[in-house]
Backbone as a printed PyTorch tensor [residue, N CA C, xyz], in Angstrom:
tensor([[[-20.7070, -22.5760,   5.8610],
         [-20.5300, -22.2090,   7.2800],
         [-19.3820, -22.7600,   7.9510]],

        [[-19.0910, -24.0410,   7.5440],
         [-18.0000, -24.8320,   8.2730],
         [-16.5860, -24.1030,   7.7870]],

        [[-16.4470, -23.5000,   6.6880],
         [-15.2460, -22.8240,   6.1300],
         [-15.1570, -21.6080,   6.7890]],

        [[-16.2030, -20.8140,   7.1880],
         [-16.2290, -19.5970,   7.8900],
         [-15.8840, -19.9690,   9.3380]],

        [[-16.2010, -20.9020,   9.9120],
         [-15.9840, -21.2920,  11.3250],
         [-14.4870, -21.6080,  11.3830]],

        [[-13.8860, -22.6280,  10.4630],
         [-12.6650, -22.8440,  10.3290],
         [-11.6690, -21.4810,  10.3190]],

        [[-12.1970, -20.7630,   9.3820],
         [-11.1750, -19.4810,   9.2540],
         [-11.2830, -18.5300,  10.5600]],

        [[-12.3440, -18.6260,  11.1340],
         [-12.5420, -17.6940,  12.5050],
         [-11.8740, -18.5060,  13.6030]],

        [[-11.5120, -19.8530,  13.5410],
         [-11.1090, -20.6400,  14.6580],
         [-12.3050, -20.8290,  15.6730]],

        [[-13.3280, -21.0940,  15.1040],
         [-14.5380, -21.1850,  15.9660],
         [-15.2430, -22.3840,  15.4620]],

        [[-16.2390, -22.8990,  16.2710],
         [-17.1170, -24.1550,  15.9150],
         [-18.1600, -23.6110,  14.9710]],

        [[-18.8050, -24.4250,  14.1690],
         [-19.9360, -24.1180,  13.3010],
         [-21.0870, -23.5980,  14.0740]],

        [[-21.3190, -24.3250,  15.3520],
         [-22.3940, -23.8350,  16.1790],
         [-22.1770, -22.4430,  16.7340]],

        [[-20.9140, -22.1000,  16.9160],
         [-20.7450, -20.6210,  17.3840],
         [-21.0570, -19.6580,  16.2280]],

        [[-20.7580, -19.9950,  15.0920],
         [-20.9600, -19.1760,  13.9230],
         [-22.6700, -19.0610,  13.8310]],

        [[-23.1460, -20.1960,  13.6650],
         [-24.6510, -20.0710,  13.6660],
         [-25.4200, -19.3430,  14.7850]],

        [[-24.7800, -19.4040,  16.0950],
         [-25.2740, -18.5410,  17.2080],
         [-25.2190, -17.1240,  16.9230]],

        [[-24.1580, -16.5870,  16.2110],
         [-23.9310, -15.2590,  15.9060],
         [-24.7140, -14.7440,  14.6790]],

        [[-24.7300, -15.8540,  13.5290],
         [-25.4850, -15.4470,  12.3510],
         [-26.2890, -16.6170,  12.0530]],

        [[-27.5590, -16.5920,  12.4320],
         [-28.5950, -17.6490,  12.1130],
         [-28.5730, -18.3340,  10.7120]],

        [[-28.0610, -17.5780,   9.6130],
         [-28.1850, -18.0560,   8.4120],
         [-27.0900, -17.2910,   7.5140]],

        [[-26.7300, -18.0820,   6.3810],
         [-25.6640, -17.4520,   5.5720],
         [-26.0730, -16.1150,   5.1450]],

        [[-27.3070, -15.8140,   4.9970],
         [-27.8460, -14.4540,   4.4460],
         [-27.4330, -13.3450,   5.5490]],

        [[-27.6000, -13.8810,   6.8860],
         [-27.3630, -12.9200,   7.9070],
         [-25.8490, -12.6200,   8.0240]],

        [[-25.0820, -13.5090,   7.9360],
         [-23.5380, -13.3470,   7.7380],
         [-23.0980, -12.5470,   6.5820]],

        [[-23.6760, -12.8930,   5.5710],
         [-23.4110, -11.8830,   4.3590],
         [-23.9050, -10.3950,   4.4720]],

        [[-25.0890, -10.3220,   5.1670],
         [-25.4360,  -8.9670,   5.5270],
         [-24.4760,  -8.3650,   6.4420]],

        [[-24.0210,  -9.0460,   7.3910],
         [-23.1520,  -8.3790,   8.2650],
         [-21.7990,  -7.8120,   7.6660]],

        [[-21.4350,  -8.6790,   6.7220],
         [-20.1450,  -8.3650,   5.9630],
         [-20.5740,  -7.0270,   5.1520]],

        [[-21.5890,  -6.9920,   4.6040],
         [-21.9680,  -5.7050,   3.8210],
         [-22.0630,  -4.6340,   4.6950]],

        [[-22.8500,  -4.7700,   5.7940],
         [-22.8920,  -3.7410,   6.7350],
         [-21.5600,  -3.0540,   7.1630]],

        [[-20.6280,  -4.1190,   7.5150],
         [-19.1710,  -3.6410,   7.7790],
         [-18.6510,  -2.8560,   6.7080]],

        [[-18.7420,  -3.2290,   5.3780],
         [-18.1650,  -2.5040,   4.3060],
         [-18.9560,  -1.0920,   4.1310]],

        [[-20.2960,  -0.9640,   4.3620],
         [-20.8030,   0.1910,   4.2480],
         [-20.4930,   1.1280,   5.4390]],

        [[-20.3770,   0.5340,   6.6890],
         [-20.0320,   1.3600,   7.8370],
         [-18.5410,   1.9580,   7.5640]],

        [[-17.6510,   1.0850,   7.0170],
         [-16.2240,   1.7220,   6.5430],
         [-16.3600,   2.8310,   5.6020]],

        [[-17.2570,   2.7690,   4.7100],
         [-17.4500,   3.7310,   3.6290],
         [-18.0140,   5.1510,   4.3750]],

        [[-18.8900,   4.8420,   5.1890],
         [-19.5890,   6.1370,   5.9190],
         [-18.4510,   6.7950,   6.7090]],

        [[-17.6240,   5.8580,   7.5390],
         [-16.5440,   6.5150,   8.3700],
         [-15.5490,   7.2070,   7.4000]],

        [[-15.1890,   6.7010,   6.0380],
         [-14.3150,   7.4170,   5.3180],
         [-14.9400,   8.6300,   4.8540]],

        [[-16.1510,   8.6950,   4.6100],
         [-16.8270,  10.1220,   4.2660],
         [-16.6930,  11.0840,   5.2550]],

        [[-16.8880,  10.5970,   6.5020],
         [-16.8920,  11.4670,   7.5670],
         [-15.4540,  12.0060,   8.0270]],

        [[-14.5940,  11.0050,   7.8010],
         [-13.0110,  11.5230,   7.9240],
         [-12.6760,  12.4370,   6.7330]],

        [[-13.1100,  12.3130,   5.6320],
         [-12.6950,  13.1430,   4.4540],
         [-13.3930,  14.4650,   4.7230]],

        [[-14.4650,  14.4930,   5.2610],
         [-15.2310,  15.8730,   5.4550],
         [-14.5520,  16.6140,   6.5790]],

        [[-14.1600,  15.8380,   7.6320],
         [-13.3140,  16.5900,   8.7540],
         [-11.9740,  16.7490,   8.5450]],

        [[-11.3390,  16.2450,   7.3910],
         [ -9.9140,  16.4060,   7.1920],
         [ -9.6010,  17.8230,   6.6130]],

        [[ -8.2560,  18.1650,   6.6580],
         [ -7.8260,  19.4560,   6.3350],
         [ -7.8330,  19.8860,   4.9840]],

        [[ -7.8920,  18.9580,   4.0880],
         [ -7.8190,  19.2010,   2.6230],
         [ -9.0940,  19.8280,   2.0880]],

        [[ -8.9880,  20.3900,   0.8860],
         [-10.1940,  20.6930,   0.2320],
         [-11.0390,  19.4670,   0.0120]],

        [[-12.4060,  19.9130,  -0.1830],
         [-13.4000,  18.7380,  -0.1100],
         [-13.3560,  18.0040,  -1.5060]],

        [[-13.0240,  18.4920,  -2.5470],
         [-12.8670,  17.8210,  -3.7880],
         [-11.7910,  16.8650,  -3.6650]],

        [[-10.5930,  17.2080,  -3.2050],
         [ -9.4910,  16.2360,  -3.0000],
         [ -9.7840,  15.2340,  -1.9480]],

        [[-10.5240,  15.4690,  -1.0190],
         [-11.0310,  14.6080,   0.0060],
         [-12.0400,  13.5440,  -0.6070]],

        [[-12.8710,  14.0800,  -1.4440],
         [-13.8330,  13.2650,  -2.0860],
         [-13.1570,  12.3120,  -3.0630]],

        [[-12.3080,  12.8290,  -4.0600],
         [-11.5380,  11.8600,  -4.9700],
         [-10.5640,  10.9020,  -4.1400]],

        [[-10.0690,  11.3880,  -3.1850],
         [ -9.1830,  10.4420,  -2.3910],
         [ -9.8770,   9.2770,  -1.8680]],

        [[-11.0790,   9.6380,  -1.3840],
         [-12.1670,   8.5990,  -0.8090],
         [-12.5520,   7.5690,  -1.9070]],

        [[-12.9540,   8.1380,  -2.9530],
         [-13.2160,   7.3810,  -4.1470],
         [-12.1810,   6.3060,  -4.6980]],

        [[-10.9710,   6.8810,  -4.6090],
         [ -9.6980,   6.0500,  -5.1120],
         [ -9.6910,   4.8290,  -3.9450]],

        [[ -9.7640,   5.1930,  -2.6830],
         [ -9.5280,   4.1330,  -1.5980],
         [-10.5470,   3.1310,  -1.7320]],

        [[-11.7920,   3.5000,  -1.9270],
         [-12.9540,   2.5960,  -1.8670],
         [-13.0590,   1.7680,  -3.2210]],

        [[-12.4990,   2.2770,  -4.1630],
         [-12.4110,   1.5650,  -5.6000],
         [-11.2700,   0.5840,  -5.5270]],

        [[-10.2170,   0.9920,  -4.9810],
         [ -9.1370,   0.1010,  -4.7450],
         [ -9.3240,  -1.2040,  -3.7670]],

        [[-10.1010,  -0.8490,  -2.7610],
         [-10.5910,  -1.9650,  -1.8940],
         [-11.6070,  -2.9310,  -2.4850]],

        [[-12.5060,  -2.1900,  -3.3500],
         [-13.3810,  -2.9930,  -4.2740],
         [-12.7340,  -3.9580,  -5.2120]],

        [[-11.7500,  -3.3490,  -5.8150],
         [-10.9880,  -4.1310,  -6.7950],
         [-10.1770,  -5.3340,  -6.1530]],

        [[ -9.7900,  -5.0240,  -4.9830],
         [ -9.0800,  -6.3880,  -4.4030],
         [-10.0420,  -7.4190,  -3.7420]],

        [[-11.2960,  -6.8120,  -3.3110],
         [-12.2490,  -7.6270,  -2.5990],
         [-13.7270,  -7.1220,  -2.8860]],

        [[-14.3030,  -7.7630,  -3.8050],
         [-15.6120,  -7.2100,  -4.3210],
         [-16.7190,  -7.7400,  -3.4850]],

        [[-16.5880,  -8.0440,  -2.2170],
         [-17.7450,  -8.3710,  -1.3350],
         [-18.9510,  -7.4970,  -1.3310]],

        [[-18.6560,  -6.2660,  -1.2050],
         [-19.6650,  -5.2270,  -1.3140],
         [-20.6430,  -5.3170,  -2.5760]],

        [[-19.9560,  -5.3680,  -3.5230],
         [-20.6550,  -5.2690,  -4.9190],
         [-21.4550,  -6.5100,  -5.2270]],

        [[-20.8900,  -7.7360,  -5.0070],
         [-21.5050,  -8.8770,  -5.2700],
         [-22.6900,  -9.0930,  -4.3140]],

        [[-22.2630,  -8.8920,  -2.9100],
         [-23.2680,  -9.4560,  -1.7900],
         [-24.3040,  -8.3530,  -1.7200]],

        [[-24.2540,  -7.0870,  -2.1150],
         [-25.2500,  -6.1950,  -1.9150],
         [-26.5450,  -6.6410,  -2.7390]],

        [[-26.3340,  -7.0960,  -3.8150],
         [-27.5280,  -7.6510,  -4.6390],
         [-28.3300,  -8.7750,  -3.9440]],

        [[-27.4980,  -9.4750,  -3.1240],
         [-28.0930, -10.7800,  -2.4210],
         [-28.7640, -10.1630,  -1.2480]],

        [[-28.3360,  -9.3350,  -0.4750],
         [-28.9210,  -8.9540,   0.8320],
         [-29.3540,  -7.3430,   0.9210]],

        [[-29.6770,  -6.8390,  -0.3150],
         [-29.8920,  -5.3650,  -0.3040],
         [-31.2700,  -5.2000,   0.5220]],

        [[-32.1100,  -6.0690,   0.7360],
         [-33.3940,  -5.7800,   1.4390],
         [-33.2030,  -6.2050,   2.9860]],

        [[-32.1430,  -6.6240,   3.4370],
         [-32.0840,  -7.0290,   4.8360],
         [-32.0310,  -5.7060,   5.6120]],

        [[-32.7560,  -5.8950,   6.6430],
         [-32.9390,  -4.4830,   7.4080],
         [-31.5790,  -3.8370,   7.8850]],

        [[-30.6500,  -4.7210,   8.2900],
         [-29.3830,  -4.1360,   8.7750],
         [-28.7060,  -3.3830,   7.5680]],

        [[-28.8020,  -4.1530,   6.3380],
         [-28.1490,  -3.3970,   5.1640],
         [-28.9050,  -2.1510,   4.8770]],

        [[-30.1870,  -2.1030,   4.8420],
         [-30.9460,  -0.9320,   4.5040],
         [-30.5180,   0.1780,   5.5800]],

        [[-30.3830,  -0.0600,   6.6350],
         [-30.1190,   1.0430,   7.7220],
         [-28.6610,   1.5490,   7.5000]],

        [[-27.7860,   0.4930,   7.3160],
         [-26.3010,   0.9330,   6.9510],
         [-26.3330,   1.7560,   5.8310]],

        [[-26.9730,   1.2460,   4.5560],
         [-26.8970,   2.0960,   3.4390],
         [-27.5270,   3.6040,   3.6400]],

        [[-28.5290,   3.7570,   4.4140],
         [-29.0650,   4.9980,   4.8000],
         [-28.0490,   5.9160,   5.4110]],

        [[-27.3970,   5.3790,   6.3370],
         [-26.3150,   6.0850,   7.0470],
         [-25.1870,   6.5540,   6.0910]],

        [[-24.8260,   5.4560,   5.3040],
         [-23.7480,   5.8200,   4.4880],
         [-24.0120,   6.8290,   3.3530]],

        [[-25.2450,   6.7220,   2.8890],
         [-25.7920,   7.8970,   1.8830],
         [-25.7560,   9.2090,   2.7090]],

        [[-26.0910,   9.2870,   3.8420],
         [-26.1130,  10.6090,   4.5450],
         [-24.7680,  11.1670,   4.5870]],

        [[-23.7820,  10.3550,   5.0580],
         [-22.4090,  10.7590,   5.2000],
         [-21.7040,  11.1210,   3.7260]],

        [[-22.1580,  10.4990,   2.8660],
         [-21.4640,  10.7240,   1.3530],
         [-22.2900,  12.0010,   0.8480]],

        [[-23.4020,  12.2080,   1.0970],
         [-24.1180,  13.3380,   0.6400],
         [-23.5610,  14.6800,   1.3830]],

        [[-23.2260,  14.5430,   2.5630],
         [-22.5730,  15.5100,   3.3550],
         [-21.1930,  15.9370,   2.6980]],

        [[-20.4720,  15.0090,   2.1870],
         [-19.2460,  15.2610,   1.5480],
         [-19.5600,  15.9210,   0.0990]],

        [[-20.4940,  15.2390,  -0.6350],
         [-20.8310,  15.8210,  -1.7720],
         [-21.3510,  17.3180,  -1.8170]],

        [[-22.0290,  17.6390,  -0.7780],
         [-22.4220,  19.0490,  -0.5310],
         [-21.3650,  19.9810,  -0.2880]],

        [[-20.2660,  19.5680,   0.5840],
         [-19.0750,  20.3740,   0.6550],
         [-18.3120,  20.6190,  -0.5000]],

        [[-18.1690,  19.5480,  -1.2260],
         [-17.4080,  19.6300,  -2.5150],
         [-18.1310,  20.5400,  -3.5060]],

        [[-19.4260,  20.4770,  -3.5560],
         [-20.2760,  21.0820,  -4.4630],
         [-20.1680,  22.6820,  -4.0290]],

        [[-20.3170,  22.9310,  -2.6670],
         [-20.1080,  24.2880,  -2.1230],
         [-18.8890,  24.8620,  -2.5450]],

        [[-17.7450,  24.2550,  -2.6340],
         [-16.4700,  24.6730,  -3.1460],
         [-16.5000,  25.1050,  -4.5760]],

        [[-17.4360,  24.7020,  -5.2830],
         [-17.4100,  24.8360,  -6.7890],
         [-16.7190,  23.7670,  -7.5220]],

        [[-16.2280,  22.6120,  -6.8090],
         [-15.5080,  21.6590,  -7.4240],
         [-16.3720,  20.6260,  -8.1800]],

        [[-17.4930,  20.2770,  -7.5430],
         [-18.2920,  19.1340,  -7.9650],
         [-19.5350,  19.7320,  -8.6710]],

        [[-19.7230,  18.9520,  -9.8580],
         [-20.9270,  19.4600, -10.5550],
         [-22.2710,  19.5690,  -9.8500]],

        [[-23.1020,  20.4740, -10.0750],
         [-24.1450,  20.7070,  -9.3350],
         [-25.1590,  19.6170,  -9.1840]],

        [[-25.2950,  18.7590, -10.3140],
         [-26.3000,  17.7360, -10.2320],
         [-25.7410,  16.3900,  -9.7680]],

        [[-24.5570,  16.3070,  -9.2470],
         [-23.9050,  15.0510,  -8.8400],
         [-24.6400,  14.4960,  -7.4630]],

        [[-24.9040,  13.1870,  -7.4050],
         [-25.5620,  12.7110,  -6.3470],
         [-24.8900,  11.3680,  -5.8610]],

        [[-25.4250,  10.8240,  -4.8900],
         [-24.9230,   9.6060,  -4.3170],
         [-25.2030,   8.4340,  -5.3010]],

        [[-26.2630,   8.5570,  -6.1700],
         [-26.5840,   7.5630,  -7.2040],
         [-25.3540,   7.5660,  -8.1800]],

        [[-24.8150,   8.6520,  -8.5420],
         [-23.7190,   8.7170,  -9.2380],
         [-22.5590,   8.1180,  -8.8270]],

        [[-22.2680,   8.0510,  -7.5810],
         [-21.2280,   7.4090,  -6.9000],
         [-21.4630,   5.8090,  -7.0230]],

        [[-22.6700,   5.4690,  -6.9310],
         [-22.9970,   4.0900,  -7.0410],
         [-22.8050,   3.5670,  -8.3150]],

        [[-23.3360,   4.4670,  -9.3820],
         [-22.9840,   4.0460, -10.6960],
         [-21.5680,   3.9150, -10.9500]],

        [[-20.6510,   4.9010, -10.4430],
         [-19.3290,   4.9430, -10.6410],
         [-18.6820,   3.5670, -10.1860]],

        [[-19.0900,   3.1740,  -8.9690],
         [-18.4850,   1.8970,  -8.4980],
         [-19.2120,   0.7790,  -9.2730]],

        [[-20.2290,   0.6880,  -9.7630],
         [-20.7920,  -0.4430, -10.5180],
         [-19.9950,  -0.4730, -11.8400]],

        [[-19.6690,   0.7380, -12.4130],
         [-18.7220,   0.8320, -13.6790],
         [-17.3060,   0.3290, -13.3650]],

        [[-16.7110,   0.7480, -12.2760],
         [-15.4180,   0.3180, -11.9900],
         [-15.3420,  -1.2170, -11.7270]],

        [[-16.3980,  -1.6990, -11.1830],
         [-16.4230,  -3.1410, -10.8740],
         [-16.4510,  -3.9650, -12.3250]],

        [[-17.3950,  -3.4480, -13.1920],
         [-17.6320,  -4.1540, -14.4070],
         [-16.2250,  -4.0070, -15.2390]],

        [[-15.7670,  -2.7240, -15.2150],
         [-14.5000,  -2.6650, -16.0250],
         [-13.1930,  -3.5840, -15.5010]],

        [[-13.3110,  -3.7950, -14.0900],
         [-12.3040,  -4.7130, -13.4970],
         [-12.5360,  -6.1430, -14.1900]],

        [[-13.6700,  -6.4860, -14.2980],
         [-14.1870,  -7.6990, -14.9760],
         [-13.6190,  -8.0050, -16.3440]],

        [[-13.5960,  -6.9380, -17.0950],
         [-13.0960,  -6.9590, -18.3550],
         [-11.6260,  -7.1500, -18.6500]],

        [[-11.1120,  -6.3180, -17.6590],
         [ -9.4650,  -6.2500, -17.6410],
         [ -9.1330,  -5.9360, -16.2510]],

        [[ -8.2540,  -6.7380, -15.5870],
         [ -7.8760,  -6.5120, -14.1450],
         [ -7.6740,  -5.0750, -13.7880]],

        [[ -6.9820,  -4.3160, -14.5120],
         [ -6.4220,  -2.8260, -13.9970],
         [ -7.5650,  -1.8440, -14.7260]],

        [[ -8.4540,  -2.3670, -15.5400],
         [ -9.2130,  -1.2430, -16.2200],
         [-10.0720,  -0.4880, -15.1560]],

        [[-10.1990,  -0.9010, -14.1960],
         [-11.0000,  -0.1920, -13.0440],
         [-10.4660,   1.2670, -12.8630]],

        [[ -9.0190,   1.2330, -12.9400],
         [ -8.3520,   2.5660, -12.7120],
         [ -8.8540,   3.5710, -13.6540]],

        [[ -8.9060,   3.1190, -14.9430],
         [ -9.1980,   4.1350, -16.0740],
         [-10.6800,   4.4390, -15.9900]],

        [[-11.5350,   3.4620, -15.5220],
         [-13.0580,   3.8420, -15.4650],
         [-13.1900,   4.8920, -14.2770]],

        [[-12.3830,   4.7020, -13.2140],
         [-12.6790,   5.7000, -12.1540],
         [-12.0830,   7.0750, -12.5950]],

        [[-10.9590,   7.0790, -13.2030],
         [-10.5580,   8.3590, -13.7500],
         [-11.5930,   9.1760, -14.6390]],

        [[-12.1070,   8.3390, -15.5130],
         [-13.2740,   8.8970, -16.3280],
         [-14.3810,   9.4530, -15.4760]],

        [[-14.8750,   8.4600, -14.5310],
         [-15.8870,   8.8510, -13.6130],
         [-15.6290,  10.2040, -12.7530]],

        [[-14.3850,  10.2700, -12.4210],
         [-14.0990,  11.4080, -11.5670],
         [-13.9330,  12.7050, -12.4100]],

        [[-13.5770,  12.4760, -13.7140],
         [-13.6550,  13.7080, -14.7050],
         [-15.0360,  14.2140, -14.8320]],

        [[-16.0060,  13.0940, -14.8070],
         [-17.2920,  13.4480, -15.1140],
         [-18.0670,  14.1080, -14.0330]],

        [[-17.4710,  13.8340, -12.8390],
         [-18.1980,  14.4640, -11.6200],
         [-17.5710,  15.9670, -11.3560]],

        [[-16.4420,  16.2330, -11.9910],
         [-15.8990,  17.4670, -11.6670],
         [-16.5840,  18.6280, -12.3140]],

        [[-16.8780,  19.7660, -11.5820],
         [-17.4740,  20.8140, -12.0160],
         [-16.7580,  21.4200, -13.3430]],

        [[-17.4830,  21.9090, -14.3520],
         [-16.7180,  22.4740, -15.4710],
         [-16.1380,  23.7790, -15.1080]],

        [[-15.0010,  24.0950, -15.6110],
         [-14.5010,  25.4420, -15.4870],
         [-15.2670,  26.3990, -16.2410]],

        [[-14.8970,  27.6550, -16.2680],
         [-15.7060,  28.8370, -16.8550],
         [-15.6770,  28.5880, -18.3630]],

        [[-14.4860,  28.2460, -18.9550],
         [-14.5130,  27.8970, -20.4310],
         [-15.4040,  26.8390, -20.8910]],

        [[-15.3510,  25.7580, -20.0400],
         [-16.2130,  24.5950, -20.2500],
         [-17.5690,  24.8030, -20.2170]],

        [[-17.9650,  25.4460, -19.2070],
         [-19.4400,  25.9850, -18.9670],
         [-19.9540,  26.8130, -20.1680]],

        [[-19.0420,  27.8050, -20.6240],
         [-19.6230,  28.5500, -21.9110],
         [-19.8040,  27.6380, -23.0350]],

        [[-18.7270,  26.7300, -23.1730],
         [-18.9650,  25.7820, -24.4630],
         [-20.1730,  25.0230, -24.3970]],

        [[-20.6310,  24.5740, -23.0970],
         [-21.8320,  23.8100, -22.9850],
         [-23.1340,  24.5910, -23.2220]],

        [[-23.0610,  25.8170, -22.8970],
         [-24.3150,  26.6810, -23.0450],
         [-24.7510,  26.8840, -24.2990]]])
């Protein structure tokens, strides 16, 4: 907490008044990241481009942010049961589900894609980045390809 206080230009007591524990501070950081993701999904849904492009653009932005600062991935495991994190996650899932539904309605997203798939994709990009710094990009490309709805030829081949 002294390091956080120094970085914020505040006293340690001021930090503890805002965040009674390190867990509460970490939860606040995770909530902020989740809210940014929810806003990103809402903006992508409201944007003028097709929903598949909006979804993939959002995935790239979020994965790039994650690669540069993995607060959400590491911290989420620590504070996933914190009430503020639970509420923020629920709101984020709703926003992402709306974007997924719109991309699915356009026929661009596979029918069985869920927000769990997105969470798995981010876990995979995080793990790939730990193997090799830029490997997260390849993992994201593969994950996006897996989310894309098959074309008519591919659908026949799978049938």
